[in-house]
PDB file of C-alpha atoms and ligand atoms in Angstrom:
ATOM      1  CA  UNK A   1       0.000   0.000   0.000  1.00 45.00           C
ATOM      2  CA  UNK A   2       1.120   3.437  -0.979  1.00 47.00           C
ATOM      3  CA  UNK A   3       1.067   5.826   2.006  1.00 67.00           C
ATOM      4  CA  UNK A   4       1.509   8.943  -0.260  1.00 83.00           C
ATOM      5  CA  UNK A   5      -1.210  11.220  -1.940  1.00 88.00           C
ATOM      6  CA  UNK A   6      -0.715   9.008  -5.217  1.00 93.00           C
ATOM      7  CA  UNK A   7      -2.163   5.730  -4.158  1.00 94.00           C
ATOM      8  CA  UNK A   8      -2.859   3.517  -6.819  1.00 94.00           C
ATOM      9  CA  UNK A   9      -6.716   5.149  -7.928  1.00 92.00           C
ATOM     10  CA  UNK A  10      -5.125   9.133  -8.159  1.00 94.00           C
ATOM     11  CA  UNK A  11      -2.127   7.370  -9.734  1.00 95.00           C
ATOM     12  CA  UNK A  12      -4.011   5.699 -12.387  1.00 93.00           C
ATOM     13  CA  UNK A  13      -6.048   8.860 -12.952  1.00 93.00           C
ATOM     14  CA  UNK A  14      -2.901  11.055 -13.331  1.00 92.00           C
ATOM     15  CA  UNK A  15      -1.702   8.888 -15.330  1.00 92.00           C
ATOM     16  CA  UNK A  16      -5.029   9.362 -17.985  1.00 92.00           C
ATOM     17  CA  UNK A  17      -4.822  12.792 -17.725  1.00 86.00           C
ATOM     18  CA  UNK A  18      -0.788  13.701 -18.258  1.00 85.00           C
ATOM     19  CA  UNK A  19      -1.773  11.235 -21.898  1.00 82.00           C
ATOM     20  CA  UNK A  20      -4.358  13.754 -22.813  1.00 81.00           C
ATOM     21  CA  UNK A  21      -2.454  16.784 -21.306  1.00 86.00           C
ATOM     22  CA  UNK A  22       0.828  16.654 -20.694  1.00 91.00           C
ATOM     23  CA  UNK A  23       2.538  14.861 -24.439  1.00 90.00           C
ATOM     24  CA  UNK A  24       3.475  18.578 -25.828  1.00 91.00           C
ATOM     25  CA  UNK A  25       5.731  19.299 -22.457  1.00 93.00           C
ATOM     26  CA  UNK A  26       7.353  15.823 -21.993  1.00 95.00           C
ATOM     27  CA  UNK A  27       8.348  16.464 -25.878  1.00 94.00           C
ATOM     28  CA  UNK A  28       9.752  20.120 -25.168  1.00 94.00           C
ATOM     29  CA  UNK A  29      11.334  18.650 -21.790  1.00 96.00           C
ATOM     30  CA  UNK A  30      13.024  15.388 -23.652  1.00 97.00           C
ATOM     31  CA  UNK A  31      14.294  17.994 -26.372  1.00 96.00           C
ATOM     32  CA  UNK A  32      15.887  19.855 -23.568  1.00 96.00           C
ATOM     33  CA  UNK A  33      17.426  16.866 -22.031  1.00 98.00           C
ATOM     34  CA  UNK A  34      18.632  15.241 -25.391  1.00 97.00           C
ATOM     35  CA  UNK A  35      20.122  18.505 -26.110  1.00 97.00           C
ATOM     36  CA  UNK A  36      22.622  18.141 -22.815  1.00 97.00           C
ATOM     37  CA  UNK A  37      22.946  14.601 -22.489  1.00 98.00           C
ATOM     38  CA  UNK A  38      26.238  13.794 -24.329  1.00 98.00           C
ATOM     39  CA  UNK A  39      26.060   9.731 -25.632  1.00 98.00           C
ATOM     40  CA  UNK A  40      25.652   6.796 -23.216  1.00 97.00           C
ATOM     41  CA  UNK A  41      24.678   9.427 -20.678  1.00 98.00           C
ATOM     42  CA  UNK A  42      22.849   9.075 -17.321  1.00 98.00           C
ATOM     43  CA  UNK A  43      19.716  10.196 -16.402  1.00 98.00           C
ATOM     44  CA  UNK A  44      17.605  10.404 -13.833  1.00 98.00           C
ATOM     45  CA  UNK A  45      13.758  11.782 -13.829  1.00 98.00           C
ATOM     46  CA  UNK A  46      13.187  12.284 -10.182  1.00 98.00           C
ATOM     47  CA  UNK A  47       8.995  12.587  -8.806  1.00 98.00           C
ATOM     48  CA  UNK A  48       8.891  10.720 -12.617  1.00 98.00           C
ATOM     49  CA  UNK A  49       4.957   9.984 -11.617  1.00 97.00           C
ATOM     50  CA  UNK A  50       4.090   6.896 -14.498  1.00 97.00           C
ATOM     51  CA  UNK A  51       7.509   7.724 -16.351  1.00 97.00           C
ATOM     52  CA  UNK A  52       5.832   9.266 -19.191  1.00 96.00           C
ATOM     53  CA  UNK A  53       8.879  11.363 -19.637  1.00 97.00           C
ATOM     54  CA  UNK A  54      11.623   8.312 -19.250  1.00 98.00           C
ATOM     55  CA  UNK A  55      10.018   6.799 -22.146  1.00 97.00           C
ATOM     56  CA  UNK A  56       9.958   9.910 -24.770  1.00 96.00           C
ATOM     57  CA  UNK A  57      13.453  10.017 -24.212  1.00 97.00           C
ATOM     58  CA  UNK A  58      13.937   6.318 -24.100  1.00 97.00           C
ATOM     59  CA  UNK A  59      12.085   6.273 -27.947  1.00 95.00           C
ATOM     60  CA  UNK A  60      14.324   9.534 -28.642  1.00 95.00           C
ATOM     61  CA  UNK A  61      17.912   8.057 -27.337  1.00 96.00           C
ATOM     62  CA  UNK A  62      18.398   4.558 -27.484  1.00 95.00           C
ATOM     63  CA  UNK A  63      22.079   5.121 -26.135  1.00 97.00           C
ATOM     64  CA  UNK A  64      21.117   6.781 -22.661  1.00 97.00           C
ATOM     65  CA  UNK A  65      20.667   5.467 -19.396  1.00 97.00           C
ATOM     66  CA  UNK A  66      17.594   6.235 -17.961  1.00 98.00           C
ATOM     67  CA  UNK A  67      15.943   6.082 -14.807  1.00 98.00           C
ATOM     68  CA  UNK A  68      13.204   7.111 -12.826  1.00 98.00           C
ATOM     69  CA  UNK A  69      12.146   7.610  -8.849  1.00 98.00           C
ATOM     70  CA  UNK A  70       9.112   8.266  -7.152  1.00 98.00           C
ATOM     71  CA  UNK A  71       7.859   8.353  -3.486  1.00 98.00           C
ATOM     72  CA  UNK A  72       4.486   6.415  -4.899  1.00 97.00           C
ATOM     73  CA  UNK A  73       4.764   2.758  -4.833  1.00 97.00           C
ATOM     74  CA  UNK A  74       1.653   2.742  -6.954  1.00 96.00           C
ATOM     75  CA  UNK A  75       3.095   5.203  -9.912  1.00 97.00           C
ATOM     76  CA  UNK A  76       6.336   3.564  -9.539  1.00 98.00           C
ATOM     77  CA  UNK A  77       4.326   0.447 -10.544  1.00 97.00           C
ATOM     78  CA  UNK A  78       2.666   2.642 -14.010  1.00 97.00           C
ATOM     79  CA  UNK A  79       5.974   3.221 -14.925  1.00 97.00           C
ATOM     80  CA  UNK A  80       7.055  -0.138 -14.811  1.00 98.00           C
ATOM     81  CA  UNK A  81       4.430  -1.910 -16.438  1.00 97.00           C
ATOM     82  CA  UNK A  82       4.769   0.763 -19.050  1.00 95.00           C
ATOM     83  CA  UNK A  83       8.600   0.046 -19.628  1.00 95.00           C
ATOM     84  CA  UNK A  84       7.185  -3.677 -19.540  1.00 94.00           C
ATOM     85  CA  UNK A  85       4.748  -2.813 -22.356  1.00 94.00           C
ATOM     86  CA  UNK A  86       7.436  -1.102 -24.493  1.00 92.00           C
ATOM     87  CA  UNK A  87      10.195  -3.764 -23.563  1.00 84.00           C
ATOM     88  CA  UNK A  88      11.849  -0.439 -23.067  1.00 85.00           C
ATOM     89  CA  UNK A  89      15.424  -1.111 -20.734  1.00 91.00           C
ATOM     90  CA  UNK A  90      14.604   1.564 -18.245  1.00 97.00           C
ATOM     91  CA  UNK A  91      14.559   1.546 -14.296  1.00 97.00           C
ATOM     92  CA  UNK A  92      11.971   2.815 -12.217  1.00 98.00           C
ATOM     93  CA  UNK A  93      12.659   2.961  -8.249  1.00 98.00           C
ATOM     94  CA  UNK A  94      10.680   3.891  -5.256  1.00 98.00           C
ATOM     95  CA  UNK A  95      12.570   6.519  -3.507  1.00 98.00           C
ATOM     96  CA  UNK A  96      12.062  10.292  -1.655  1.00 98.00           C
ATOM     97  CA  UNK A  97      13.980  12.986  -3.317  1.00 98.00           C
ATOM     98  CA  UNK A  98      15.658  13.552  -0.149  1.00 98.00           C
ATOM     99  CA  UNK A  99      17.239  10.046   0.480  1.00 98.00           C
ATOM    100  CA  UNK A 100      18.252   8.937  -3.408  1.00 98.00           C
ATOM    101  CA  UNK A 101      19.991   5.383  -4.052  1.00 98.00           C
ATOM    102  CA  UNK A 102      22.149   6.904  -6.627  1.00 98.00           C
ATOM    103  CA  UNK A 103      25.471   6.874  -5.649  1.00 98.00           C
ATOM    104  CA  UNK A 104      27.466  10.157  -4.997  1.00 98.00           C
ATOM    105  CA  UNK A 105      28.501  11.940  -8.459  1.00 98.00           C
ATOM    106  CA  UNK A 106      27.048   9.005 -10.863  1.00 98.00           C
ATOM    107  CA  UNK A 107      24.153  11.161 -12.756  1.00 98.00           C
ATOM    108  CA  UNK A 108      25.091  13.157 -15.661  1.00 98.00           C
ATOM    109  CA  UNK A 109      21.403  14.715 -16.285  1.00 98.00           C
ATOM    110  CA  UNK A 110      18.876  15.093 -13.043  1.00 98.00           C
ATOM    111  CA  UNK A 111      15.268  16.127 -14.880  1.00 98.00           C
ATOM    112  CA  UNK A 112      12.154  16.685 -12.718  1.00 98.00           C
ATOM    113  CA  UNK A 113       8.755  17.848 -13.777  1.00 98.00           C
ATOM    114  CA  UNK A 114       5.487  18.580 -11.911  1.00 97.00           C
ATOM    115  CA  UNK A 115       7.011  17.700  -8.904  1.00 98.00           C
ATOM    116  CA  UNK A 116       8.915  20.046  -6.925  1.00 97.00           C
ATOM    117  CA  UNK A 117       5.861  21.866  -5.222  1.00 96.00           C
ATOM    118  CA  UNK A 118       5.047  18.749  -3.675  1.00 96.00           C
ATOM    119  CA  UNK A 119       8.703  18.671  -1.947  1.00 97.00           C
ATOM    120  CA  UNK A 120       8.406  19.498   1.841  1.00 96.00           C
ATOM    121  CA  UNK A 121      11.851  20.931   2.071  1.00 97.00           C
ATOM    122  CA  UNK A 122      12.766  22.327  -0.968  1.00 97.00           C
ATOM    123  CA  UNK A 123      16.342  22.896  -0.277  1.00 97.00           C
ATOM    124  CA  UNK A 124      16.737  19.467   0.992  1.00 98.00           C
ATOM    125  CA  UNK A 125      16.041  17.910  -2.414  1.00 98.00           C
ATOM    126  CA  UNK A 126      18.153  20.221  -4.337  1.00 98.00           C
ATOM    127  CA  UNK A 127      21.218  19.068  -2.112  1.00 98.00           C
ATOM    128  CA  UNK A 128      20.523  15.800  -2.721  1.00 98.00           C
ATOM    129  CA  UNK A 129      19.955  16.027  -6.573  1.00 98.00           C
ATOM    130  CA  UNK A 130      23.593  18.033  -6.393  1.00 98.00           C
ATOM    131  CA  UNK A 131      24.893  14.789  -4.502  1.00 98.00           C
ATOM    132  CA  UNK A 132      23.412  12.712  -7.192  1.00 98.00           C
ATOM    133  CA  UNK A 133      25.268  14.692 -10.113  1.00 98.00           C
ATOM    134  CA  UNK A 134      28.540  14.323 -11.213  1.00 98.00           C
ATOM    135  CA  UNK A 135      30.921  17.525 -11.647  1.00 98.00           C
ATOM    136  CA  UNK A 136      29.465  19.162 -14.632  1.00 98.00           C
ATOM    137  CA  UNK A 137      26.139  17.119 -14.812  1.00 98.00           C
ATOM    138  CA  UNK A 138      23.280  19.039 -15.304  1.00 98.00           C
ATOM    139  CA  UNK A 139      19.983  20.002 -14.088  1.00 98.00           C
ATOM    140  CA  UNK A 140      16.698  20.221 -15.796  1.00 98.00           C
ATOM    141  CA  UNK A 141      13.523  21.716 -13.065  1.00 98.00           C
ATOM    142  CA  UNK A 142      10.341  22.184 -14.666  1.00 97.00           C
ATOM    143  CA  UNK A 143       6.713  22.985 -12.430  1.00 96.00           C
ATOM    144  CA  UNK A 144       3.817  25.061 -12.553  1.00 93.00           C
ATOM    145  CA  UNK A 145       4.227  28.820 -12.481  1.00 89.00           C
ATOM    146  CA  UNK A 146       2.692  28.606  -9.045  1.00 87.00           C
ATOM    147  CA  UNK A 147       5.533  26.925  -7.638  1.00 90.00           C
ATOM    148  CA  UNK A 148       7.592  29.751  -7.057  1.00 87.00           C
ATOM    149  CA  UNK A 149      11.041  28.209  -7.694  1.00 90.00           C
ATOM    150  CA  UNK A 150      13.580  30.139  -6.109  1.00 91.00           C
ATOM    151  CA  UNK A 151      17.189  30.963  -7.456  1.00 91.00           C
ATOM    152  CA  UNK A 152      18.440  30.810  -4.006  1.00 94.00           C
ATOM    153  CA  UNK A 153      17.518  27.066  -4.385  1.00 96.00           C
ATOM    154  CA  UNK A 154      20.266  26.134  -7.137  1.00 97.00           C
ATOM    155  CA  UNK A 155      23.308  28.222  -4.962  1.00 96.00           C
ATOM    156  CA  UNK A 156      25.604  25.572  -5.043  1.00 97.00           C
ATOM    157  CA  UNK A 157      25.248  25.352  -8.979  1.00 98.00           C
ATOM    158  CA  UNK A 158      26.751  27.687 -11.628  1.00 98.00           C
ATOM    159  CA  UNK A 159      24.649  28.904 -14.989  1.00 97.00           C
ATOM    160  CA  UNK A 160      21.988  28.910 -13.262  1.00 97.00           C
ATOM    161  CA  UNK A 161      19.273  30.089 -15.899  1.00 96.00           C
ATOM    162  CA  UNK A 162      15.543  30.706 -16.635  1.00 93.00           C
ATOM    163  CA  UNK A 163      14.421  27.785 -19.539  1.00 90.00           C
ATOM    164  CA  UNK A 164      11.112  29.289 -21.756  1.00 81.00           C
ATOM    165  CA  UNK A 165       8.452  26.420 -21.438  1.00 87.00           C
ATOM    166  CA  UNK A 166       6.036  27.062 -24.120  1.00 78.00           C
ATOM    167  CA  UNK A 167       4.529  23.577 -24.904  1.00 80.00           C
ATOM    168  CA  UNK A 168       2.283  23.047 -27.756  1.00 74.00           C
ATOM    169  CA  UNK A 169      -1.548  24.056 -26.832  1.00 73.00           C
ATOM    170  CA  UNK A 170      -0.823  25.589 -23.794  1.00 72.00           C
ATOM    171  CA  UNK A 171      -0.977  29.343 -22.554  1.00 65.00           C
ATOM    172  CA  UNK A 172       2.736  30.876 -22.500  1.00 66.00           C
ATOM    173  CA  UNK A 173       2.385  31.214 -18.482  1.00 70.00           C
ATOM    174  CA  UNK A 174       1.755  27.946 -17.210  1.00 87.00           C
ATOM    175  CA  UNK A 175       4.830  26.558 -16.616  1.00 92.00           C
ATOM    176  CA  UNK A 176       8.625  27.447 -15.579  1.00 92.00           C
ATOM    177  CA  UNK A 177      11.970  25.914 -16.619  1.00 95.00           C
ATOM    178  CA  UNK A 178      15.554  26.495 -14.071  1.00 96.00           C
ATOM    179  CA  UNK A 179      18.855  24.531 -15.611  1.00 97.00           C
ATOM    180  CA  UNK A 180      21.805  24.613 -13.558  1.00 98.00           C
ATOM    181  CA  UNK A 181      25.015  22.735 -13.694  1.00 98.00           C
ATOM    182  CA  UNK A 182      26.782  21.412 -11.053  1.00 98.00           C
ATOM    183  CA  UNK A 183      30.538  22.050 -10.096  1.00 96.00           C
TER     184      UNK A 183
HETATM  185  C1  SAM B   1       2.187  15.792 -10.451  1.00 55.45           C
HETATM  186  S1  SAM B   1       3.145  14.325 -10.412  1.00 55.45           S
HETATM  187  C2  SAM B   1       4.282  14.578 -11.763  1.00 55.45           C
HETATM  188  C3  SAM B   1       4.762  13.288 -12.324  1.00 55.45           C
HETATM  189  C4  SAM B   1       5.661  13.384 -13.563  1.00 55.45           C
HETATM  190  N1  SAM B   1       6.921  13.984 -13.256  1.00 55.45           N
HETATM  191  C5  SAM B   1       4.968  14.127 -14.661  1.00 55.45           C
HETATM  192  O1  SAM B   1       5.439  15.214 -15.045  1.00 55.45           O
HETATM  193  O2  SAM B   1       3.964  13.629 -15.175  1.00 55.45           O
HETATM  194  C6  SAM B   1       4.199  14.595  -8.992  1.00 55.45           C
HETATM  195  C7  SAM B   1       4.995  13.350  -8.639  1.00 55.45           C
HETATM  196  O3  SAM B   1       5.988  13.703  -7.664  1.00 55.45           O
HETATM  197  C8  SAM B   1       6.075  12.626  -6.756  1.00 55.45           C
HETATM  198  N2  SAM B   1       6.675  13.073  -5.490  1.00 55.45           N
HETATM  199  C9  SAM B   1       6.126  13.909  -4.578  1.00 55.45           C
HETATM  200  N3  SAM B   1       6.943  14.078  -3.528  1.00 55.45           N
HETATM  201  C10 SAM B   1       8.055  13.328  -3.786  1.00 55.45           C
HETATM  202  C11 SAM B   1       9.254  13.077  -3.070  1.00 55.45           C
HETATM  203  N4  SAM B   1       9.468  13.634  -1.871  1.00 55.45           N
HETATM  204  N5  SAM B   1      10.178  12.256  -3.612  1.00 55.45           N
HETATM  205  C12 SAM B   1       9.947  11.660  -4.827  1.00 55.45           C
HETATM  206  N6  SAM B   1       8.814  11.873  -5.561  1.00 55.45           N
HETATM  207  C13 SAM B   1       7.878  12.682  -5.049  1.00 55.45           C
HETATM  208  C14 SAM B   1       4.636  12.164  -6.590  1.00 55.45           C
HETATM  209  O4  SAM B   1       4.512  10.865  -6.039  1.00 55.45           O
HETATM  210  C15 SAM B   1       4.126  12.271  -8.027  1.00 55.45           C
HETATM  211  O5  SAM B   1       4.303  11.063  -8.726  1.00 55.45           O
END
């Protein structure tokens, strides 16, 4: 059993509407990730929900290693039997973005969408995503506009930038974009 807000019925439901809703961002957010993610590279989708965006990029980049984690035992479980649908050689985990099983400086591309206003400490996470990276690697943050991500989050990084999120049927505001790369 799932003790998180995604148990298996909101899971499943999510999961229906990110197929109707959410296709034009996971394209604009795998373009962005393909774009920095040299070949054979690693990367991890962290709060990746039913891994809708591990398997864009897994049908974009056959040569990458990807992976996903989420808190929910029950999306963890989408994502799997997805991956198990596509025969697609991906990993999903159950894990909190604050206690990863990635090994220190063994990610070359974190990626998280939709998920970071649901992070109780903020600042936390972003520590451990920076653990996660390797010198160099890069993060990709996408959420709602309501989320309020705050530069002050990403101090540790360098280029810390603003990415335009203007998916496909979608009003220019919703959304919000932060790359950084670690040092
Ligand atoms: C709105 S869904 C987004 C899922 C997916 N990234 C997407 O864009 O479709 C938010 C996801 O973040 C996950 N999540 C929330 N808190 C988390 C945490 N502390 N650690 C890992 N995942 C978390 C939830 O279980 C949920 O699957």
């Amino acid at each position: 059993m799932s003790t998180t807000y995604f148990d298996h019925e909101r899971s499943a439901s999510y999961d229906r509407r990110a197929t109707r809703l959410l296709g034009g961002l996971y394209r604009r957010v795998a373009a962005d990730v393909a774009a920095v993610a040299g070949p054979g590279a690693v990367v991890l989708d962290v709060g990746t929900g039913p891994g809708r965006l591990v398997h864009e990029l897994a049908a974009r980049r056959a040569d990458l290693v990807l992976g996903g984690v989420d808190l929910s035992t029950d999306m963890v479980a989408l994502a799997r039997a997805a991956a198990a649908r596509r025969a697609a050689r991906v990993t999903f985990e159950v894990a909190d973005v604050t206690a990863l099983p990635q090994r220190d400086d063994s990610v070359d591309v974190v990626v998280s969408t939709l998920s970071l206003h649901e992070w109780p400490d903020r600042r936390r996470a972003v520590a451990e995503l920076r653990r996660v990276l390797r010198p160099g690697g890069v993060l990709l943050v996408y959420d709602f506009r309501f989320a309020r991500v705050e530069r002050e989050l990403f101090s540790d990084f360098v280029d810390v930038r603003r990415v335009p999120v203007r998916p496909k049927w979608w009003p220019v505001a919703v959304f919000v974009g932060v790359r950084a790369s670690a040092v």
